[in-house]
Amino acid sequence: AFFVTCAEGDDPAATLTSLHTRLGLGEIDANAVATKTRRVISAGADTGARRGIAVWSELLAHEYNFVDSRAFPLFVSLGLRWLAGVRDDVGSAPIGSVIEDVQTATTESGRTIRTLGDAFTPVAAGRYGLEGGRRVDATLLDPLVTGGADASTSPEPYGAAIGFDIVPWLLLLAAVLLCIEWILFQRGRIP
């Protein structure tokens, strides 16, 4: 379905993996397309003299929903940027995180922020221009989500730290009461 030609010296597998994520190819319902086209959906990569992205023409037909999907505008715009070799060096950082070696930052509105030390901490969401032409998007996401940490390092959900779950105890209490009622009924104490 997709074939990527990357520049000489680039790793084709790494390029394909990166583009799969960045271009929104994971949004495509590959099973539905494979069923409708009766073809195996695949993606491949190789090196060549110039960059290129090849797409099945069937995927661009309206019956396969790729053109109407939310992934298509992302695919086109980021695909063209990749083909042109434009690097979008915008990093992301959660609000409240510390960005080292920065004395000044510029907000989207053009306001300059000077730090007291050699680190910058974004306090509001938005894009900040840093020294040396670097840019960073401050997000509202949790640092563990933004940093890509796995679930084993994420904090416990609210209330999980107490270590007491009441549901099993309530079920046990209901079972005990049911047993007591049955015994009393068998002995004739409950009509």
PDB file of C-alpha atoms in Angstrom:
ATOM      1  CA  ALA A   1       0.000   0.000   0.000  1.00  0.00           C
ATOM      2  CA  PHE A   2       2.870   2.366   0.846  1.00  0.00           C
ATOM      3  CA  PHE A   3       6.467   2.390  -0.294  1.00  0.00           C
ATOM      4  CA  VAL A   4       9.012   4.920   0.919  1.00  0.00           C
ATOM      5  CA  THR A   5      12.291   5.732  -0.807  1.00  0.00           C
ATOM      6  CA  CYS A   6      14.713   7.438   1.553  1.00  0.00           C
ATOM      7  CA  ALA A   7      17.963   9.220   0.797  1.00  0.00           C
ATOM      8  CA  GLU A   8      21.242   7.347   0.573  1.00  0.00           C
ATOM      9  CA  GLY A   9      22.753   6.835   4.012  1.00  0.00           C
ATOM     10  CA  ASP A  10      19.387   6.752   5.814  1.00  0.00           C
ATOM     11  CA  ASP A  11      18.164   3.568   7.443  1.00  0.00           C
ATOM     12  CA  PRO A  12      15.082   2.449   5.451  1.00  0.00           C
ATOM     13  CA  ALA A  13      13.491   0.547   8.348  1.00  0.00           C
ATOM     14  CA  ALA A  14      13.936   3.435  10.777  1.00  0.00           C
ATOM     15  CA  THR A  15      12.619   5.906   8.197  1.00  0.00           C
ATOM     16  CA  LEU A  16       9.556   3.761   7.527  1.00  0.00           C
ATOM     17  CA  THR A  17       8.850   3.382  11.242  1.00  0.00           C
ATOM     18  CA  SER A  18       9.213   7.118  11.808  1.00  0.00           C
ATOM     19  CA  LEU A  19       6.998   8.024   8.854  1.00  0.00           C
ATOM     20  CA  HIS A  20       4.367   5.456   9.831  1.00  0.00           C
ATOM     21  CA  THR A  21       3.942   7.267  13.118  1.00  0.00           C
ATOM     22  CA  ARG A  22       4.353  10.836  11.857  1.00  0.00           C
ATOM     23  CA  LEU A  23       2.186  10.546   8.740  1.00  0.00           C
ATOM     24  CA  GLY A  24      -0.771   9.010  10.550  1.00  0.00           C
ATOM     25  CA  LEU A  25      -0.706   5.711   8.663  1.00  0.00           C
ATOM     26  CA  GLY A  26      -1.869   3.922  11.792  1.00  0.00           C
ATOM     27  CA  GLU A  27      -5.250   5.647  11.370  1.00  0.00           C
ATOM     28  CA  ILE A  28      -6.017   3.610   8.247  1.00  0.00           C
ATOM     29  CA  ASP A  29      -8.318   0.629   8.717  1.00  0.00           C
ATOM     30  CA  ALA A  30      -5.986  -1.845   7.005  1.00  0.00           C
ATOM     31  CA  ASN A  31      -8.298  -4.827   7.546  1.00  0.00           C
ATOM     32  CA  ALA A  32     -11.198  -3.124   5.764  1.00  0.00           C
ATOM     33  CA  VAL A  33      -8.976  -2.035   2.874  1.00  0.00           C
ATOM     34  CA  ALA A  34      -7.463  -5.527   2.565  1.00  0.00           C
ATOM     35  CA  THR A  35     -10.931  -7.072   2.511  1.00  0.00           C
ATOM     36  CA  LYS A  36     -12.241  -4.660  -0.128  1.00  0.00           C
ATOM     37  CA  THR A  37      -9.178  -4.831  -2.393  1.00  0.00           C
ATOM     38  CA  ARG A  38      -8.502  -8.524  -1.740  1.00  0.00           C
ATOM     39  CA  ARG A  39      -4.822  -7.657  -1.466  1.00  0.00           C
ATOM     40  CA  VAL A  40      -2.312  -7.834   1.340  1.00  0.00           C
ATOM     41  CA  ILE A  41      -1.662  -4.430   2.879  1.00  0.00           C
ATOM     42  CA  SER A  42       2.067  -3.815   3.212  1.00  0.00           C
ATOM     43  CA  ALA A  43       4.558  -1.038   3.665  1.00  0.00           C
ATOM     44  CA  GLY A  44       8.143  -1.073   2.488  1.00  0.00           C
ATOM     45  CA  ALA A  45      11.202   1.121   2.270  1.00  0.00           C
ATOM     46  CA  ASP A  46      14.436   1.296   0.326  1.00  0.00           C
ATOM     47  CA  THR A  47      17.182   3.805  -0.423  1.00  0.00           C
ATOM     48  CA  GLY A  48      17.410   5.751  -3.649  1.00  0.00           C
ATOM     49  CA  ALA A  49      18.774   8.861  -5.314  1.00  0.00           C
ATOM     50  CA  ARG A  50      15.902  10.996  -3.992  1.00  0.00           C
ATOM     51  CA  ARG A  51      13.128  10.716  -1.473  1.00  0.00           C
ATOM     52  CA  GLY A  52       9.757   9.396  -2.524  1.00  0.00           C
ATOM     53  CA  ILE A  53       6.438   8.077  -1.244  1.00  0.00           C
ATOM     54  CA  ALA A  54       4.395   5.693  -3.382  1.00  0.00           C
ATOM     55  CA  VAL A  55       0.749   4.961  -2.539  1.00  0.00           C
ATOM     56  CA  TRP A  56      -1.688   2.538  -4.145  1.00  0.00           C
ATOM     57  CA  SER A  57      -4.082   4.448  -6.363  1.00  0.00           C
ATOM     58  CA  GLU A  58      -6.921   2.331  -4.930  1.00  0.00           C
ATOM     59  CA  LEU A  59      -6.356   3.905  -1.514  1.00  0.00           C
ATOM     60  CA  LEU A  60      -7.127   7.324  -2.949  1.00  0.00           C
ATOM     61  CA  ALA A  61     -10.571   6.223  -4.170  1.00  0.00           C
ATOM     62  CA  HIS A  62     -13.482   7.408  -2.021  1.00  0.00           C
ATOM     63  CA  GLU A  63     -14.693   3.879  -1.347  1.00  0.00           C
ATOM     64  CA  TYR A  64     -11.675   3.138   0.861  1.00  0.00           C
ATOM     65  CA  ASN A  65     -12.181   6.132   3.185  1.00  0.00           C
ATOM     66  CA  PHE A  66      -8.504   7.142   3.296  1.00  0.00           C
ATOM     67  CA  VAL A  67      -9.129  10.468   1.539  1.00  0.00           C
ATOM     68  CA  ASP A  68     -12.031  11.234   3.902  1.00  0.00           C
ATOM     69  CA  SER A  69     -10.192  10.128   7.038  1.00  0.00           C
ATOM     70  CA  ARG A  70      -8.624  12.487   9.531  1.00  0.00           C
ATOM     71  CA  ALA A  71      -5.241  10.985   8.655  1.00  0.00           C
ATOM     72  CA  PHE A  72      -5.234  12.171   5.027  1.00  0.00           C
ATOM     73  CA  PRO A  73      -4.499  15.899   5.552  1.00  0.00           C
ATOM     74  CA  LEU A  74      -1.781  14.937   8.006  1.00  0.00           C
ATOM     75  CA  PHE A  75      -0.391  12.426   5.507  1.00  0.00           C
ATOM     76  CA  VAL A  76      -0.274  14.991   2.688  1.00  0.00           C
ATOM     77  CA  SER A  77       1.163  17.920   4.646  1.00  0.00           C
ATOM     78  CA  LEU A  78       3.793  15.990   6.594  1.00  0.00           C
ATOM     79  CA  GLY A  79       4.595  13.820   3.580  1.00  0.00           C
ATOM     80  CA  LEU A  80       5.333  16.905   1.490  1.00  0.00           C
ATOM     81  CA  ARG A  81       7.488  18.357   4.273  1.00  0.00           C
ATOM     82  CA  TRP A  82       9.446  15.094   4.476  1.00  0.00           C
ATOM     83  CA  LEU A  83       9.864  14.939   0.684  1.00  0.00           C
ATOM     84  CA  ALA A  84      11.152  18.530   0.658  1.00  0.00           C
ATOM     85  CA  GLY A  85      13.615  17.736   3.427  1.00  0.00           C
ATOM     86  CA  VAL A  86      12.136  20.317   5.790  1.00  0.00           C
ATOM     87  CA  ARG A  87      12.994  19.465   9.359  1.00  0.00           C
ATOM     88  CA  ASP A  88      10.437  20.548  11.894  1.00  0.00           C
ATOM     89  CA  ASP A  89      12.576  20.631  14.991  1.00  0.00           C
ATOM     90  CA  VAL A  90       9.738  21.367  17.359  1.00  0.00           C
ATOM     91  CA  GLY A  91      10.101  19.407  20.521  1.00  0.00           C
ATOM     92  CA  SER A  92       7.454  19.033  23.150  1.00  0.00           C
ATOM     93  CA  ALA A  93       7.662  19.474  26.870  1.00  0.00           C
ATOM     94  CA  PRO A  94       4.978  19.259  29.512  1.00  0.00           C
ATOM     95  CA  ILE A  95       4.072  22.419  31.380  1.00  0.00           C
ATOM     96  CA  GLY A  96       6.226  22.749  34.466  1.00  0.00           C
ATOM     97  CA  SER A  97       9.148  20.748  33.103  1.00  0.00           C
ATOM     98  CA  VAL A  98      12.617  22.267  33.092  1.00  0.00           C
ATOM     99  CA  ILE A  99      14.385  22.950  29.790  1.00  0.00           C
ATOM    100  CA  GLU A 100      18.115  23.317  30.460  1.00  0.00           C
ATOM    101  CA  ASP A 101      20.571  25.839  28.980  1.00  0.00           C
ATOM    102  CA  VAL A 102      17.993  28.511  28.115  1.00  0.00           C
ATOM    103  CA  GLN A 103      18.188  32.131  29.262  1.00  0.00           C
ATOM    104  CA  THR A 104      15.421  33.601  27.061  1.00  0.00           C
ATOM    105  CA  ALA A 105      12.285  32.294  25.404  1.00  0.00           C
ATOM    106  CA  THR A 106       9.778  33.939  23.080  1.00  0.00           C
ATOM    107  CA  THR A 107       6.044  33.221  23.169  1.00  0.00           C
ATOM    108  CA  GLU A 108       3.807  32.932  20.102  1.00  0.00           C
ATOM    109  CA  SER A 109       2.614  36.499  20.709  1.00  0.00           C
ATOM    110  CA  GLY A 110       6.220  37.746  20.542  1.00  0.00           C
ATOM    111  CA  ARG A 111       6.724  38.387  24.254  1.00  0.00           C
ATOM    112  CA  THR A 112      10.263  37.642  25.463  1.00  0.00           C
ATOM    113  CA  ILE A 113      10.719  35.775  28.726  1.00  0.00           C
ATOM    114  CA  ARG A 114      14.052  35.979  30.523  1.00  0.00           C
ATOM    115  CA  THR A 115      14.915  33.268  33.014  1.00  0.00           C
ATOM    116  CA  LEU A 116      16.742  33.840  36.273  1.00  0.00           C
ATOM    117  CA  GLY A 117      19.133  30.948  35.775  1.00  0.00           C
ATOM    118  CA  ASP A 118      20.124  28.766  32.877  1.00  0.00           C
ATOM    119  CA  ALA A 119      16.861  26.820  32.681  1.00  0.00           C
ATOM    120  CA  PHE A 120      13.397  27.654  31.353  1.00  0.00           C
ATOM    121  CA  THR A 121      10.139  26.272  32.729  1.00  0.00           C
ATOM    122  CA  PRO A 122       7.062  26.808  30.531  1.00  0.00           C
ATOM    123  CA  VAL A 123       4.058  27.764  32.654  1.00  0.00           C
ATOM    124  CA  ALA A 124       1.406  27.909  29.917  1.00  0.00           C
ATOM    125  CA  ALA A 125       0.596  25.777  26.889  1.00  0.00           C
ATOM    126  CA  GLY A 126       1.843  27.037  23.541  1.00  0.00           C
ATOM    127  CA  ARG A 127       4.869  27.211  21.265  1.00  0.00           C
ATOM    128  CA  TYR A 128       8.008  28.845  22.587  1.00  0.00           C
ATOM    129  CA  GLY A 129      11.012  29.972  20.579  1.00  0.00           C
ATOM    130  CA  LEU A 130      14.248  29.228  22.401  1.00  0.00           C
ATOM    131  CA  GLU A 131      17.814  30.376  21.886  1.00  0.00           C
ATOM    132  CA  GLY A 132      19.627  29.056  18.857  1.00  0.00           C
ATOM    133  CA  GLY A 133      16.453  28.799  16.778  1.00  0.00           C
ATOM    134  CA  ARG A 134      15.078  25.872  18.746  1.00  0.00           C
ATOM    135  CA  ARG A 135      11.328  25.647  19.301  1.00  0.00           C
ATOM    136  CA  VAL A 136       9.298  23.703  21.809  1.00  0.00           C
ATOM    137  CA  ASP A 137       5.581  23.096  22.267  1.00  0.00           C
ATOM    138  CA  ALA A 138       4.518  23.181  25.903  1.00  0.00           C
ATOM    139  CA  THR A 139       1.650  20.745  26.393  1.00  0.00           C
ATOM    140  CA  LEU A 140      -0.824  20.000  29.132  1.00  0.00           C
ATOM    141  CA  LEU A 141       0.128  16.341  29.061  1.00  0.00           C
ATOM    142  CA  ASP A 142       1.601  14.581  32.026  1.00  0.00           C
ATOM    143  CA  PRO A 143       5.409  14.212  31.843  1.00  0.00           C
ATOM    144  CA  LEU A 144       5.078  10.411  31.876  1.00  0.00           C
ATOM    145  CA  VAL A 145       2.700  10.494  28.906  1.00  0.00           C
ATOM    146  CA  THR A 146       4.780  13.022  26.979  1.00  0.00           C
ATOM    147  CA  GLY A 147       7.996  11.189  27.747  1.00  0.00           C
ATOM    148  CA  GLY A 148       6.566   7.882  26.570  1.00  0.00           C
ATOM    149  CA  ALA A 149       6.979   6.059  29.882  1.00  0.00           C
ATOM    150  CA  ASP A 150       5.383   2.663  30.115  1.00  0.00           C
ATOM    151  CA  ALA A 151       2.591   1.799  32.512  1.00  0.00           C
ATOM    152  CA  SER A 152       4.965   0.204  35.028  1.00  0.00           C
ATOM    153  CA  THR A 153       6.468   3.597  35.892  1.00  0.00           C
ATOM    154  CA  SER A 154       3.254   5.600  35.858  1.00  0.00           C
ATOM    155  CA  PRO A 155       1.826   6.836  39.130  1.00  0.00           C
ATOM    156  CA  GLU A 156      -0.938   4.866  40.780  1.00  0.00           C
ATOM    157  CA  PRO A 157      -4.482   6.000  40.076  1.00  0.00           C
ATOM    158  CA  TYR A 158      -6.194   8.130  42.687  1.00  0.00           C
ATOM    159  CA  GLY A 159      -7.217   6.018  45.654  1.00  0.00           C
ATOM    160  CA  ALA A 160      -5.136   2.994  44.690  1.00  0.00           C
ATOM    161  CA  ALA A 161      -2.449   3.783  47.243  1.00  0.00           C
ATOM    162  CA  ILE A 162      -4.677   2.880  50.185  1.00  0.00           C
ATOM    163  CA  GLY A 163      -4.506  -0.807  49.218  1.00  0.00           C
ATOM    164  CA  PHE A 164      -8.110  -1.549  50.222  1.00  0.00           C
ATOM    165  CA  ASP A 165     -10.754  -2.463  47.679  1.00  0.00           C
ATOM    166  CA  ILE A 166     -14.224  -2.564  49.194  1.00  0.00           C
ATOM    167  CA  VAL A 167     -16.000  -4.495  46.411  1.00  0.00           C
ATOM    168  CA  PRO A 168     -14.673  -7.986  47.286  1.00  0.00           C
ATOM    169  CA  TRP A 169     -15.505  -7.406  50.945  1.00  0.00           C
ATOM    170  CA  LEU A 170     -19.064  -6.359  50.092  1.00  0.00           C
ATOM    171  CA  LEU A 171     -19.490  -9.460  47.927  1.00  0.00           C
ATOM    172  CA  LEU A 172     -18.171 -11.656  50.745  1.00  0.00           C
ATOM    173  CA  LEU A 173     -20.556 -10.003  53.221  1.00  0.00           C
ATOM    174  CA  ALA A 174     -23.495 -10.600  50.863  1.00  0.00           C
ATOM    175  CA  ALA A 175     -22.527 -14.281  50.504  1.00  0.00           C
ATOM    176  CA  VAL A 176     -22.257 -14.709  54.309  1.00  0.00           C
ATOM    177  CA  LEU A 177     -25.662 -13.075  54.845  1.00  0.00           C
ATOM    178  CA  LEU A 178     -27.178 -15.330  52.190  1.00  0.00           C
ATOM    179  CA  CYS A 179     -25.743 -18.418  53.919  1.00  0.00           C
ATOM    180  CA  ILE A 180     -27.073 -17.288  57.333  1.00  0.00           C
ATOM    181  CA  GLU A 181     -30.495 -16.653  55.826  1.00  0.00           C
ATOM    182  CA  TRP A 182     -30.512 -20.122  54.224  1.00  0.00           C
ATOM    183  CA  ILE A 183     -29.575 -21.808  57.519  1.00  0.00           C
ATOM    184  CA  LEU A 184     -32.281 -19.895  59.404  1.00  0.00           C
ATOM    185  CA  PHE A 185     -34.821 -20.787  56.703  1.00  0.00           C
ATOM    186  CA  GLN A 186     -33.909 -24.506  56.888  1.00  0.00           C
ATOM    187  CA  ARG A 187     -34.407 -24.528  60.678  1.00  0.00           C
ATOM    188  CA  GLY A 188     -37.791 -22.841  60.340  1.00  0.00           C
ATOM    189  CA  ARG A 189     -36.865 -19.611  62.078  1.00  0.00           C
ATOM    190  CA  ILE A 190     -37.669 -17.541  58.982  1.00  0.00           C
ATOM    191  CA  PRO A 191     -41.135 -18.109  57.454  1.00  0.00           C
TER     192      PRO A 191
END
